[in-house]
Short mmCIF file of C-alpha atoms in Angstrom, two decimals:
data_model
loop_
_atom_site.label_atom_id
_atom_site.label_comp_id
_atom_site.label_asym_id
_atom_site.label_seq_id
_atom_site.Cartn_x
_atom_site.Cartn_y
_atom_site.Cartn_z
CA MET A 99 -89.31 62.71 -101.31
CA LEU A 100 -87.35 61.58 -104.34
CA PRO A 101 -84.71 63.82 -105.91
CA GLU A 102 -85.43 65.39 -109.30
CA PHE A 103 -85.45 62.90 -112.16
CA GLN A 104 -82.27 62.67 -114.22
CA ASN A 105 -81.60 60.40 -117.18
CA GLU A 106 -79.22 57.51 -116.60
CA PRO A 107 -75.82 58.27 -118.18
CA PHE A 108 -74.61 56.11 -121.04
CA THR A 109 -71.47 54.06 -120.54
CA ASP A 110 -68.29 55.32 -122.19
CA PHE A 111 -66.78 52.17 -123.68
CA SER A 112 -63.70 54.06 -124.87
CA ASP A 113 -62.69 53.92 -121.20
CA PRO A 114 -60.60 50.73 -120.89
CA ASP A 115 -62.06 50.01 -117.46
CA ASN A 116 -65.61 50.02 -118.85
CA ALA A 117 -64.57 47.87 -121.80
CA ARG A 118 -63.02 45.36 -119.39
CA LEU A 119 -66.22 45.30 -117.31
CA MET A 120 -68.25 44.58 -120.43
CA GLU A 121 -65.91 41.77 -121.51
CA ASP A 122 -66.19 40.27 -118.03
CA ALA A 123 -69.99 40.50 -118.20
CA LEU A 124 -70.06 38.77 -121.58
CA ALA A 125 -68.01 35.93 -120.10
CA ARG A 126 -70.40 35.59 -117.14
CA VAL A 127 -73.43 35.54 -119.41
CA ARG A 128 -71.88 32.99 -121.74
CA ALA A 129 -71.26 30.70 -118.77
CA GLU A 130 -75.04 30.48 -118.23
CA LEU A 131 -76.12 29.99 -121.83
CA GLY A 132 -78.55 27.19 -122.54
CA ARG A 133 -80.14 26.97 -119.11
CA SER A 134 -83.87 26.41 -118.71
CA TYR A 135 -86.15 29.06 -117.25
CA PRO A 136 -89.63 28.65 -115.76
CA MET A 137 -92.79 30.63 -116.14
CA TYR A 138 -93.88 32.42 -112.98
CA ILE A 139 -97.58 32.37 -112.06
CA ASP A 140 -99.01 33.48 -108.71
CA GLY A 141 -95.62 33.31 -107.01
CA GLU A 142 -94.86 29.80 -108.25
CA GLU A 143 -92.44 28.53 -110.87
CA VAL A 144 -94.07 26.57 -113.69
CA THR A 145 -92.03 24.27 -115.92
CA LEU A 146 -93.04 22.13 -118.88
CA GLU A 147 -91.43 19.37 -120.87
CA ASP A 148 -92.46 21.15 -124.07
CA THR A 149 -89.99 24.04 -124.51
CA PHE A 150 -88.64 26.40 -127.14
CA ALA A 151 -85.19 27.97 -127.45
CA SER A 152 -84.02 31.56 -127.65
CA VAL A 153 -80.93 31.72 -129.88
CA ASN A 154 -78.15 34.13 -130.75
CA PRO A 155 -78.99 35.81 -134.09
CA ALA A 156 -75.28 36.21 -134.81
CA ALA A 157 -74.72 32.46 -134.22
CA PRO A 158 -78.07 30.65 -134.46
CA ALA A 159 -76.65 27.36 -133.22
CA GLU A 160 -75.97 29.01 -129.85
CA VAL A 161 -78.90 28.63 -127.46
CA ILE A 162 -79.35 31.49 -125.01
CA GLY A 163 -82.15 29.94 -122.94
CA ARG A 164 -84.98 27.43 -123.03
CA PHE A 165 -88.54 28.32 -122.04
CA PRO A 166 -91.87 26.56 -121.54
CA ASN A 167 -94.24 26.48 -124.48
CA GLY A 168 -97.13 27.86 -122.50
CA THR A 169 -100.77 27.36 -123.46
CA ALA A 170 -104.01 29.28 -123.18
CA GLU A 171 -104.55 27.51 -119.86
CA HIS A 172 -101.39 29.09 -118.47
CA ALA A 173 -102.57 32.50 -119.65
CA ASP A 174 -105.87 31.89 -117.85
CA ARG A 175 -104.11 30.89 -114.64
CA ALA A 176 -101.89 33.97 -114.76
CA ILE A 177 -104.80 36.34 -115.37
CA GLU A 178 -106.83 34.79 -112.57
CA ALA A 179 -103.86 35.10 -110.21
CA ALA A 180 -103.39 38.72 -111.22
CA GLU A 181 -107.06 39.44 -110.61
CA ARG A 182 -106.86 38.00 -107.10
CA ALA A 183 -103.71 40.00 -106.35
CA PHE A 184 -105.29 43.18 -107.65
CA GLU A 185 -107.60 43.48 -104.64
CA SER A 186 -104.69 44.06 -102.27
CA TRP A 187 -102.22 45.65 -104.69
CA ARG A 188 -104.60 48.47 -105.64
CA ARG A 189 -104.80 49.41 -101.96
CA THR A 190 -101.03 49.50 -101.57
CA PRO A 191 -99.96 53.13 -101.06
CA ALA A 192 -98.59 54.80 -104.17
CA SER A 193 -95.40 55.65 -102.29
CA GLU A 194 -94.80 51.96 -101.62
CA ARG A 195 -95.46 50.99 -105.22
CA ALA A 196 -93.09 53.73 -106.33
CA ARG A 197 -90.43 52.39 -104.00
CA TYR A 198 -90.45 49.07 -105.85
CA LEU A 199 -89.62 50.94 -109.05
CA VAL A 200 -86.80 52.93 -107.47
CA ASP A 201 -85.36 49.74 -106.03
CA ALA A 202 -85.70 47.99 -109.40
CA ALA A 203 -83.77 50.86 -110.99
CA ARG A 204 -81.05 50.46 -108.38
CA LEU A 205 -80.63 46.75 -109.09
CA MET A 206 -80.64 47.28 -112.86
CA ARG A 207 -78.00 49.96 -112.40
CA GLU A 208 -75.86 47.60 -110.34
CA ARG A 209 -76.22 44.88 -113.01
CA LYS A 210 -76.03 47.14 -116.04
CA PHE A 211 -73.15 45.34 -117.70
CA ASP A 212 -74.64 41.88 -117.28
CA LEU A 213 -78.04 42.98 -118.58
CA ALA A 214 -76.42 44.68 -121.57
CA ALA A 215 -74.22 41.66 -122.28
CA LEU A 216 -77.27 39.40 -122.34
CA MET A 217 -78.92 41.61 -124.97
CA VAL A 218 -75.74 41.60 -127.04
CA LEU A 219 -76.10 37.83 -127.28
CA GLU A 220 -79.88 37.40 -127.32
CA VAL A 221 -80.90 40.10 -129.80
CA SER A 222 -77.53 41.06 -131.37
CA LYS A 223 -77.31 44.60 -130.02
CA SER A 224 -73.99 46.41 -130.18
CA TRP A 225 -72.43 47.36 -126.86
CA ALA A 226 -73.70 50.93 -127.11
CA GLU A 227 -77.22 49.91 -128.18
CA ALA A 228 -77.48 47.36 -125.36
CA ASP A 229 -76.20 49.85 -122.81
CA GLY A 230 -78.76 52.38 -124.02
CA ASP A 231 -81.52 49.80 -123.62
CA VAL A 232 -80.60 49.23 -119.97
CA ALA A 233 -80.34 52.97 -119.35
CA GLU A 234 -83.82 53.48 -120.77
CA ALA A 235 -85.25 50.74 -118.54
CA ILE A 236 -83.68 52.45 -115.52
CA ASP A 237 -85.11 55.77 -116.68
CA PHE A 238 -88.62 54.34 -117.03
CA ALA A 239 -88.46 52.98 -113.48
CA GLU A 240 -87.22 56.23 -111.98
CA TYR A 241 -89.49 58.46 -114.05
CA TYR A 242 -92.73 56.53 -113.53
CA ALA A 243 -92.08 56.32 -109.79
CA ARG A 244 -92.01 60.11 -109.65
CA GLN A 245 -94.96 60.50 -111.98
CA MET A 246 -97.06 58.25 -109.75
CA LEU A 247 -96.31 60.40 -106.74
CA ARG A 248 -97.49 63.39 -108.76
CA LEU A 249 -100.59 61.58 -109.98
CA GLU A 250 -101.47 60.51 -106.45
CA ARG A 251 -102.26 64.13 -105.63
CA GLY A 252 -105.23 63.91 -107.99
CA GLY A 253 -106.61 66.20 -110.64
CA GLU A 254 -107.43 69.86 -110.26
CA THR A 255 -111.05 70.78 -109.53
CA SER A 256 -112.77 74.11 -108.92
CA GLU A 257 -113.98 75.05 -105.44
CA ARG A 258 -117.66 75.14 -104.48
CA PRO A 259 -118.88 76.44 -101.12
CA GLY A 260 -120.22 73.75 -98.82
CA GLU A 261 -118.65 70.89 -100.76
CA ASP A 262 -115.37 69.03 -100.83
CA ASN A 263 -114.68 67.93 -104.42
CA ARG A 264 -111.75 65.82 -105.51
CA MET A 265 -110.76 63.87 -108.60
CA VAL A 266 -108.52 60.89 -108.02
CA TYR A 267 -106.93 58.39 -110.40
CA ILE A 268 -107.59 54.75 -109.65
CA PRO A 269 -106.10 51.62 -111.24
CA LEU A 270 -107.98 49.60 -113.84
CA GLY A 271 -107.15 45.97 -113.12
CA VAL A 272 -105.29 43.16 -114.85
CA THR A 273 -102.92 44.40 -117.54
CA ALA A 274 -101.65 42.15 -120.34
CA VAL A 275 -98.19 43.33 -121.38
CA ILE A 276 -96.97 42.10 -124.78
CA PRO A 277 -93.57 43.68 -125.53
CA PRO A 278 -91.31 43.49 -128.60
CA TRP A 279 -87.88 41.93 -129.05
CA ASN A 280 -86.10 45.06 -130.28
CA PHE A 281 -86.04 46.84 -126.91
CA PRO A 282 -86.49 43.67 -124.88
CA LEU A 283 -85.64 45.19 -121.52
CA ALA A 284 -86.61 48.85 -121.84
CA ILE A 285 -90.05 48.53 -123.42
CA MET A 286 -90.97 45.37 -121.53
CA ALA A 287 -89.97 46.92 -118.21
CA GLY A 288 -91.45 50.30 -119.09
CA MET A 289 -94.93 48.97 -119.88
CA SER A 290 -94.90 46.57 -116.94
CA LEU A 291 -93.69 49.11 -114.38
CA ALA A 292 -96.09 51.79 -115.58
CA ALA A 293 -99.00 49.41 -115.03
CA LEU A 294 -97.68 48.23 -111.66
CA VAL A 295 -96.94 51.62 -110.17
CA ALA A 296 -100.42 52.81 -111.17
CA GLY A 297 -101.87 50.01 -109.03
CA ASN A 298 -102.62 47.40 -111.70
CA THR A 299 -101.42 43.82 -111.74
CA VAL A 300 -99.58 42.42 -114.75
CA VAL A 301 -99.23 39.35 -116.92
CA VAL A 302 -96.23 39.78 -119.22
CA LYS A 303 -95.53 37.57 -122.23
CA PRO A 304 -92.16 38.43 -123.79
CA ALA A 305 -91.43 38.06 -127.47
CA GLU A 306 -90.31 34.54 -128.33
CA GLN A 307 -87.00 35.92 -129.60
CA SER A 308 -86.08 37.62 -126.31
CA PRO A 309 -87.48 35.85 -123.23
CA THR A 310 -84.18 35.54 -121.36
CA ILE A 311 -83.72 39.24 -120.66
CA ALA A 312 -87.36 39.36 -119.53
CA ALA A 313 -86.69 36.47 -117.15
CA ARG A 314 -83.76 38.39 -115.68
CA PHE A 315 -86.02 41.39 -115.10
CA LEU A 316 -88.53 39.11 -113.40
CA ASP A 317 -85.75 37.84 -111.13
CA ILE A 318 -85.08 41.42 -110.07
CA MET A 319 -88.72 42.02 -109.19
CA ARG A 320 -88.88 38.72 -107.28
CA GLU A 321 -85.74 39.66 -105.39
CA LEU A 322 -87.45 42.87 -104.30
CA GLY A 323 -90.28 40.86 -102.75
CA LEU A 324 -93.08 41.90 -105.06
CA PRO A 325 -96.22 40.12 -103.76
CA ALA A 326 -97.30 36.91 -105.48
CA GLY A 327 -99.63 37.41 -108.41
CA VAL A 328 -98.78 41.08 -108.92
CA LEU A 329 -96.36 40.33 -111.76
CA ASN A 330 -96.81 37.07 -113.66
CA PHE A 331 -94.54 35.78 -116.42
CA VAL A 332 -95.76 33.47 -119.17
CA THR A 333 -93.99 32.29 -122.31
CA GLY A 334 -95.11 30.65 -125.52
CA PRO A 335 -96.55 31.40 -128.95
CA GLY A 336 -98.14 34.80 -129.38
CA GLU A 337 -101.01 33.37 -131.39
CA ILE A 338 -101.91 31.11 -128.43
CA VAL A 339 -100.75 32.69 -125.16
CA GLY A 340 -100.83 36.31 -126.29
CA GLU A 341 -104.23 36.09 -127.94
CA ARG A 342 -105.75 34.45 -124.89
CA MET A 343 -104.37 37.25 -122.73
CA VAL A 344 -106.05 39.78 -125.03
CA ASP A 345 -109.35 37.87 -125.21
CA HIS A 346 -109.76 36.96 -121.55
CA PRO A 347 -112.82 38.72 -120.09
CA ARG A 348 -110.93 39.65 -116.89
CA THR A 349 -108.17 41.45 -118.77
CA ARG A 350 -108.73 45.17 -118.34
CA VAL A 351 -105.78 46.70 -120.24
CA VAL A 352 -103.64 45.48 -123.13
CA ALA A 353 -100.24 47.16 -123.56
CA PHE A 354 -98.52 46.15 -126.79
CA THR A 355 -95.54 47.25 -128.85
CA GLY A 356 -94.85 45.60 -132.19
CA SER A 357 -95.94 45.39 -135.80
CA LYS A 358 -98.93 47.05 -137.40
CA ALA A 359 -100.35 43.65 -138.38
CA VAL A 360 -100.32 42.31 -134.81
CA GLY A 361 -101.33 45.65 -133.28
CA THR A 362 -104.42 46.05 -135.42
CA ARG A 363 -105.38 42.45 -134.70
CA ILE A 364 -105.10 43.14 -130.96
CA TYR A 365 -107.12 46.34 -131.38
CA GLU A 366 -109.93 44.40 -133.04
CA ARG A 367 -109.90 41.54 -130.53
CA ALA A 368 -109.71 43.86 -127.53
CA ALA A 369 -112.86 45.65 -128.74
CA ARG A 370 -115.00 42.53 -128.36
CA VAL A 371 -117.08 42.24 -125.20
CA HIS A 372 -117.01 38.67 -123.92
CA PRO A 373 -119.48 37.02 -121.53
CA GLY A 374 -118.69 38.10 -117.97
CA GLN A 375 -116.85 41.24 -119.14
CA VAL A 376 -118.28 44.43 -117.65
CA TRP A 377 -115.88 46.97 -119.17
CA LEU A 378 -114.46 48.13 -122.48
CA LYS A 379 -110.81 47.12 -122.53
CA ARG A 380 -108.16 49.79 -122.76
CA ALA A 381 -105.65 49.16 -125.58
CA VAL A 382 -102.29 50.93 -125.48
CA LEU A 383 -100.63 50.16 -128.82
CA GLU A 384 -97.36 51.26 -130.41
CA MET A 385 -97.01 49.84 -133.91
CA GLY A 386 -94.05 51.17 -135.84
CA GLY A 387 -93.53 53.57 -138.70
CA LYS A 388 -92.09 54.50 -142.06
CA ASP A 389 -90.01 57.34 -140.79
CA ALA A 390 -88.40 60.04 -142.91
CA LEU A 391 -85.65 62.62 -142.72
CA VAL A 392 -86.13 65.61 -145.02
CA VAL A 393 -83.07 67.55 -146.19
CA ASP A 394 -83.33 70.86 -148.03
CA GLU A 395 -80.73 72.92 -149.86
CA THR A 396 -79.99 75.19 -146.85
CA ALA A 397 -79.04 72.33 -144.52
CA ASP A 398 -75.67 71.33 -143.13
CA LEU A 399 -75.27 68.39 -145.50
CA ASP A 400 -72.52 66.60 -143.57
CA ASP A 401 -74.58 66.70 -140.39
CA ALA A 402 -77.67 65.59 -142.28
CA ALA A 403 -75.88 62.63 -143.87
CA SER A 404 -74.42 61.53 -140.52
CA SER A 405 -77.85 61.67 -138.93
CA ILE A 406 -79.44 59.72 -141.79
CA VAL A 407 -76.85 56.95 -141.47
CA ALA A 408 -77.08 56.78 -137.66
CA SER A 409 -80.89 56.75 -137.77
CA ALA A 410 -81.12 54.23 -140.61
CA PHE A 411 -78.54 51.64 -139.53
CA GLY A 412 -78.32 51.79 -135.73
CA PHE A 413 -79.35 48.34 -134.39
CA GLN A 414 -79.63 47.17 -137.99
CA GLY A 415 -82.57 49.49 -138.64
CA GLN A 416 -84.71 47.45 -136.25
CA LYS A 417 -86.24 50.42 -134.46
CA CYS A 418 -89.74 51.70 -135.02
CA SER A 419 -88.13 55.16 -135.09
CA ALA A 420 -85.47 54.26 -137.68
CA CYS A 421 -84.99 56.41 -140.76
CA SER A 422 -86.17 54.24 -143.65
CA ARG A 423 -86.75 57.17 -146.03
CA ALA A 424 -84.36 60.02 -146.78
CA ILE A 425 -86.26 62.67 -148.74
CA LEU A 426 -83.81 65.03 -150.40
CA VAL A 427 -84.58 68.11 -152.47
CA GLU A 428 -83.17 67.71 -155.97
CA ASP A 429 -80.66 70.57 -155.64
CA VAL A 430 -78.64 68.58 -153.07
CA TYR A 431 -79.78 65.03 -153.87
CA ASP A 432 -76.58 63.77 -155.49
CA GLU A 433 -74.33 65.41 -152.93
CA VAL A 434 -76.21 64.03 -149.93
CA LEU A 435 -76.41 60.60 -151.56
CA GLN A 436 -72.63 60.49 -151.91
CA LYS A 437 -72.10 61.62 -148.33
CA VAL A 438 -74.51 58.95 -147.08
CA LEU A 439 -72.66 56.28 -149.06
CA ASP A 440 -69.28 57.40 -147.76
CA LYS A 441 -70.44 57.32 -144.16
CA ALA A 442 -72.39 54.06 -144.46
CA ARG A 443 -69.41 52.27 -146.04
CA ALA A 444 -67.42 53.04 -142.89
CA LEU A 445 -69.83 51.05 -140.70
CA SER A 446 -68.59 47.73 -139.35
CA VAL A 447 -70.87 44.68 -139.48
CA GLY A 448 -70.11 41.61 -137.38
CA ASP A 449 -70.59 39.78 -134.10
CA PRO A 450 -71.82 42.46 -131.66
CA ALA A 451 -69.85 40.79 -128.88
CA ASP A 452 -66.88 42.45 -130.60
CA GLN A 453 -66.64 46.01 -129.32
CA ASP A 454 -65.80 47.32 -132.79
CA SER A 455 -69.02 46.07 -134.44
CA PHE A 456 -71.49 48.86 -135.15
CA MET A 457 -74.10 46.48 -136.60
CA GLY A 458 -74.91 42.93 -135.57
CA ALA A 459 -77.32 40.41 -137.08
CA VAL A 460 -81.04 40.91 -137.70
CA ILE A 461 -83.23 39.13 -135.20
CA ASP A 462 -84.13 35.81 -136.87
CA GLU A 463 -84.53 33.90 -140.11
CA GLU A 464 -88.02 35.25 -140.75
CA ALA A 465 -86.76 38.84 -140.54
CA PHE A 466 -83.70 37.89 -142.61
CA GLU A 467 -85.86 36.54 -145.44
CA LYS A 468 -88.29 39.46 -145.26
CA ILE A 469 -85.49 42.00 -145.53
CA LYS A 470 -83.97 40.14 -148.48
CA SER A 471 -87.36 40.19 -150.21
CA TYR A 472 -87.59 43.97 -149.77
CA ILE A 473 -84.09 44.41 -151.16
CA ALA A 474 -85.26 42.48 -154.23
CA ILE A 475 -88.29 44.77 -154.47
CA GLY A 476 -85.99 47.77 -154.13
CA ARG A 477 -83.82 46.59 -157.02
CA GLU A 478 -86.92 46.75 -159.21
CA GLU A 479 -88.37 49.99 -157.86
CA GLY A 480 -85.14 52.00 -157.56
CA ARG A 481 -81.39 51.73 -158.00
CA LEU A 482 -79.29 49.66 -155.60
CA VAL A 483 -76.24 51.80 -154.87
CA MET A 484 -74.88 50.03 -151.79
CA GLY A 485 -75.23 46.75 -149.94
CA GLY A 486 -77.88 44.21 -150.74
CA ASP A 487 -75.67 41.42 -149.43
CA ALA A 488 -76.86 38.90 -146.85
CA SER A 489 -74.88 36.08 -145.28
CA PRO A 490 -76.08 32.47 -145.27
CA ALA A 491 -78.54 32.08 -142.41
CA GLU A 492 -76.58 29.29 -140.74
CA ASP A 493 -73.67 31.71 -140.27
CA GLY A 494 -75.81 34.36 -138.60
CA TYR A 495 -78.52 36.64 -139.93
CA PHE A 496 -76.26 39.42 -141.17
CA VAL A 497 -77.49 41.98 -143.70
CA GLN A 498 -75.15 44.69 -144.95
CA PRO A 499 -76.33 48.32 -144.76
CA THR A 500 -78.28 48.80 -147.97
CA VAL A 501 -79.06 52.04 -149.81
CA ILE A 502 -81.51 52.20 -152.71
CA SER A 503 -81.76 55.51 -154.55
CA ASP A 504 -84.32 57.01 -156.91
CA VAL A 505 -87.25 55.34 -155.15
CA PRO A 506 -90.65 56.73 -156.23
CA PRO A 507 -92.67 58.18 -153.32
CA ASN A 508 -95.50 55.69 -153.87
CA ALA A 509 -93.28 52.62 -154.25
CA ARG A 510 -93.60 49.73 -151.80
CA LEU A 511 -90.14 50.48 -150.44
CA ALA A 512 -91.33 54.03 -149.70
CA GLN A 513 -94.57 52.95 -148.06
CA GLU A 514 -94.09 49.64 -146.22
CA GLU A 515 -92.14 49.07 -143.03
CA VAL A 516 -89.07 46.91 -143.71
CA PHE A 517 -87.62 46.85 -140.17
CA GLY A 518 -84.09 46.26 -141.32
CA PRO A 519 -80.99 48.08 -142.61
CA VAL A 520 -82.54 49.23 -145.89
CA LEU A 521 -82.67 52.96 -146.68
CA ALA A 522 -84.78 54.39 -149.52
CA LEU A 523 -83.62 57.69 -151.01
CA ILE A 524 -86.40 59.77 -152.54
CA LYS A 525 -85.92 62.89 -154.66
CA ALA A 526 -88.24 65.86 -154.08
CA ARG A 527 -88.68 68.89 -156.33
CA ASP A 528 -88.46 71.32 -153.44
CA TYR A 529 -89.20 71.63 -149.73
CA ASP A 530 -92.98 71.72 -150.20
CA ASP A 531 -92.82 68.53 -152.24
CA ALA A 532 -90.54 66.91 -149.65
CA LEU A 533 -92.96 67.65 -146.83
CA ARG A 534 -95.84 66.26 -148.90
CA ILE A 535 -93.90 63.05 -149.55
CA ALA A 536 -92.98 62.76 -145.87
CA ASN A 537 -96.69 62.78 -144.94
CA SER A 538 -97.71 60.35 -147.69
CA THR A 539 -97.62 57.10 -145.68
CA GLU A 540 -100.19 55.58 -143.31
CA PHE A 541 -97.75 55.91 -140.41
CA GLY A 542 -96.84 58.87 -138.23
CA LEU A 543 -94.23 57.97 -135.64
CA THR A 544 -90.97 59.90 -136.06
CA GLY A 545 -89.68 62.32 -138.65
CA GLY A 546 -87.06 64.96 -139.05
CA VAL A 547 -86.05 68.00 -141.06
CA PHE A 548 -82.61 69.38 -141.77
CA SER A 549 -82.83 73.03 -142.76
CA ALA A 550 -81.31 76.40 -141.86
CA ASP A 551 -84.53 78.16 -142.85
CA ALA A 552 -86.51 79.12 -139.73
CA ASP A 553 -89.76 79.48 -141.68
CA ARG A 554 -89.42 75.95 -143.05
CA LEU A 555 -88.76 74.54 -139.61
CA ALA A 556 -91.85 76.39 -138.37
CA ARG A 557 -93.88 74.79 -141.17
CA ALA A 558 -92.60 71.37 -140.18
CA ARG A 559 -93.74 71.95 -136.61
CA GLU A 560 -97.24 72.59 -137.91
CA ASP A 561 -97.53 70.29 -140.91
CA PHE A 562 -95.21 67.28 -140.47
CA HIS A 563 -97.69 64.83 -138.95
CA VAL A 564 -95.65 62.64 -136.63
CA GLY A 565 -95.64 62.00 -132.91
CA ASN A 566 -91.93 62.79 -132.53
CA LEU A 567 -90.50 65.50 -134.77
CA TYR A 568 -86.76 66.16 -134.73
CA LEU A 569 -85.21 69.26 -136.25
CA ASN A 570 -81.55 69.24 -137.32
CA ARG A 571 -80.73 66.03 -135.44
CA LYS A 572 -81.18 62.28 -135.86
CA ILE A 573 -84.65 60.79 -135.43
CA THR A 574 -83.78 57.91 -133.09
CA GLY A 575 -82.78 57.88 -129.42
CA ALA A 576 -85.73 59.48 -127.61
CA LEU A 577 -84.94 60.02 -123.93
CA VAL A 578 -87.43 59.29 -121.17
CA GLY A 579 -88.85 62.51 -119.76
CA VAL A 580 -87.14 64.58 -122.47
CA GLN A 581 -88.82 63.31 -125.63
CA PRO A 582 -92.04 61.45 -124.69
CA PHE A 583 -92.41 58.82 -127.40
CA GLY A 584 -95.35 57.63 -129.51
CA GLY A 585 -97.04 58.36 -132.80
CA PHE A 586 -100.15 58.89 -134.87
CA ASN A 587 -102.26 57.02 -137.40
CA MET A 588 -101.07 53.42 -137.98
CA SER A 589 -98.16 54.05 -135.64
CA GLY A 590 -100.43 53.43 -132.66
CA THR A 591 -102.87 54.87 -130.18
CA ASP A 592 -100.96 58.11 -129.63
CA SER A 593 -99.57 57.03 -126.27
CA LYS A 594 -96.49 58.89 -125.03
CA ALA A 595 -94.16 56.48 -123.26
CA GLY A 596 -91.78 58.25 -120.93
CA GLY A 597 -94.02 61.29 -120.70
CA PRO A 598 -96.22 62.92 -118.02
CA ASP A 599 -99.46 61.58 -119.54
CA TYR A 600 -98.46 57.94 -119.86
CA LEU A 601 -99.65 56.68 -116.47
CA LEU A 602 -103.10 58.08 -117.22
CA LEU A 603 -103.47 55.26 -119.74
CA PHE A 604 -103.33 52.76 -116.87
CA THR A 605 -105.80 54.58 -114.61
CA GLN A 606 -109.33 55.95 -114.64
CA PRO A 607 -110.46 59.20 -113.00
CA LYS A 608 -113.00 59.14 -110.20
CA THR A 609 -114.69 62.29 -108.88
CA ILE A 610 -115.69 62.33 -105.20
CA SER A 611 -118.01 65.07 -103.88
CA GLU A 612 -118.93 65.45 -100.22
CA ARG A 613 -121.21 68.02 -98.58
CA VAL A 614 -119.45 69.68 -95.67
CA ALA A 615 -120.74 71.91 -92.92
#
C-alpha cells in the first residue's frame, strides 16, 4: 500500500546549500555536453551516421547532444517491438507496473538537480522553472501509480441475483507519445508513464529541440530494468518519424502535446483506417491556448498585475497556459497597465544558468523569428508600450518582455497563439464585455478572473469556457492531483493530465458477466 499522494516540494534556491548544489549540477552537465546518444528499440541501442544536434538557445553554438536522424523504418521497428512486448506487459500485475513508476520517481528525486540543470541548458529554463518541471515529472509518476491501483479495482456495477458482474479496465496497445519541448521532462514522462502503468507499451519521439532530457529519462527507465520493447525511444524529424508513428496501423493510441497546427494534423491522420487496422485509434491531444486574465474594478490591482506578469513572462511565455491577453475594464485600465509595466520592467533577462535570470532565451530561431513577426503585427494593431527588442540570433534567442496596449479584441494579436513573451492588453467596457472578450477565441485552455465580487466570480465559474479557471490567482502552475490540466475547443481533446480520469484515456472498459449458483 502506497502512502497518500503528496506533491513534490519545490527547491528553495535562496538557501545557499541548494544554490551550491545547482551550480555543481550545472558543472556536471556541462562536462557531458556534445556527446552522442542512441535511439533505443526493443532493448537495443541504435546509432546512425546521420545525426542532428540539440543546442543551447541562450548560446546556439553550444551543442547539448547529438542524436540519430531516424527514419520511418525506425518508427516501424519500434512499433513492431512495442507490439510484441505488449503481449507480456499487459499481463504484468498493475502493482508491479506501479512499482516502476514509484521507483522512477525516486531516481528522479535523487537526480533532481542534474535533471533541472540539463533543462536550464537545453531549453533555457530558469532555475525555478526547471526545478518545477522535475517536480511535476515526479508528481506524475507518483500520482499515476496510485491511480492505477485504484483503477485496477474496476468500475462500479449493480448487483443481480445469480450473476457475478464486473467491469474492468484493460490496456489498449501500442501508444505513440509525441511530447513538446517546453515541458520536456514533465509532459514527456507524464504521457509515457500514464500509458505504461495502464498496461500499454510506448514509442516516444521527443521534440527535436529537447531530446537530451528525454534520453536521460530513458536511462532511468532502463536502469530500473523495464523489459525490452516496453518503452522505445526514437529521434528524428516529426514530419517523418512522428507521422509514421501516427499512421502505423498497429499504433493504438496517440498522445500528443504541442501546437494547434500539428495537433489537428495528427487528429486527421489518426482518424484514417489503414489496411490491417482493426480499431479506431485513440487520440489524446493538448494543443495550446490564447489565455486571458480578466480584471474588474473591484479587484486587488497590485495582486492582479503581479499575476499577469508572472503568467505572461514565466519561461518566456512559452507555456500553453501563459497569459497572452490581459482584459481590463476601462475604469482600471490605465492603472493596471502602469502596474504591469512597473513589475515587468523589474524582470531580469539573461543566461538562465545565472541564478538571477528570471527569463532565458526562446527555444530556437524559428520561434525567435515568429515572435518578432508578432511584435511587428502588434505595433500596427495596438500601441507598443514596453519591450519589442530582440537580440541577434547568433548571441542567443533573447526577446525582452513585451507589452502592447489598446489591442482590439478581434486583432490577430488577440486571437492567435504567439508562444512567447508578448502580452496584449485589451480594454473592456465592463465585466460583461470582458467576459465576452475572454470567450471570443477558438481556444479554451486556461483563464482567470480578478474580482472581489462574489456574483461575478460565480458567473465566471458558469460562463468562462476554459478547462482550467483560476480566480484571484495566476493562471499558470497547475499542480498534479490538485488542478487536473487540459482544455476545450482548439485547446485539445479535453483530457485532464494529472487528474483521476486521465488513465481512462489509455484503457478500455470490459464487462464480464458470469452465472453463479
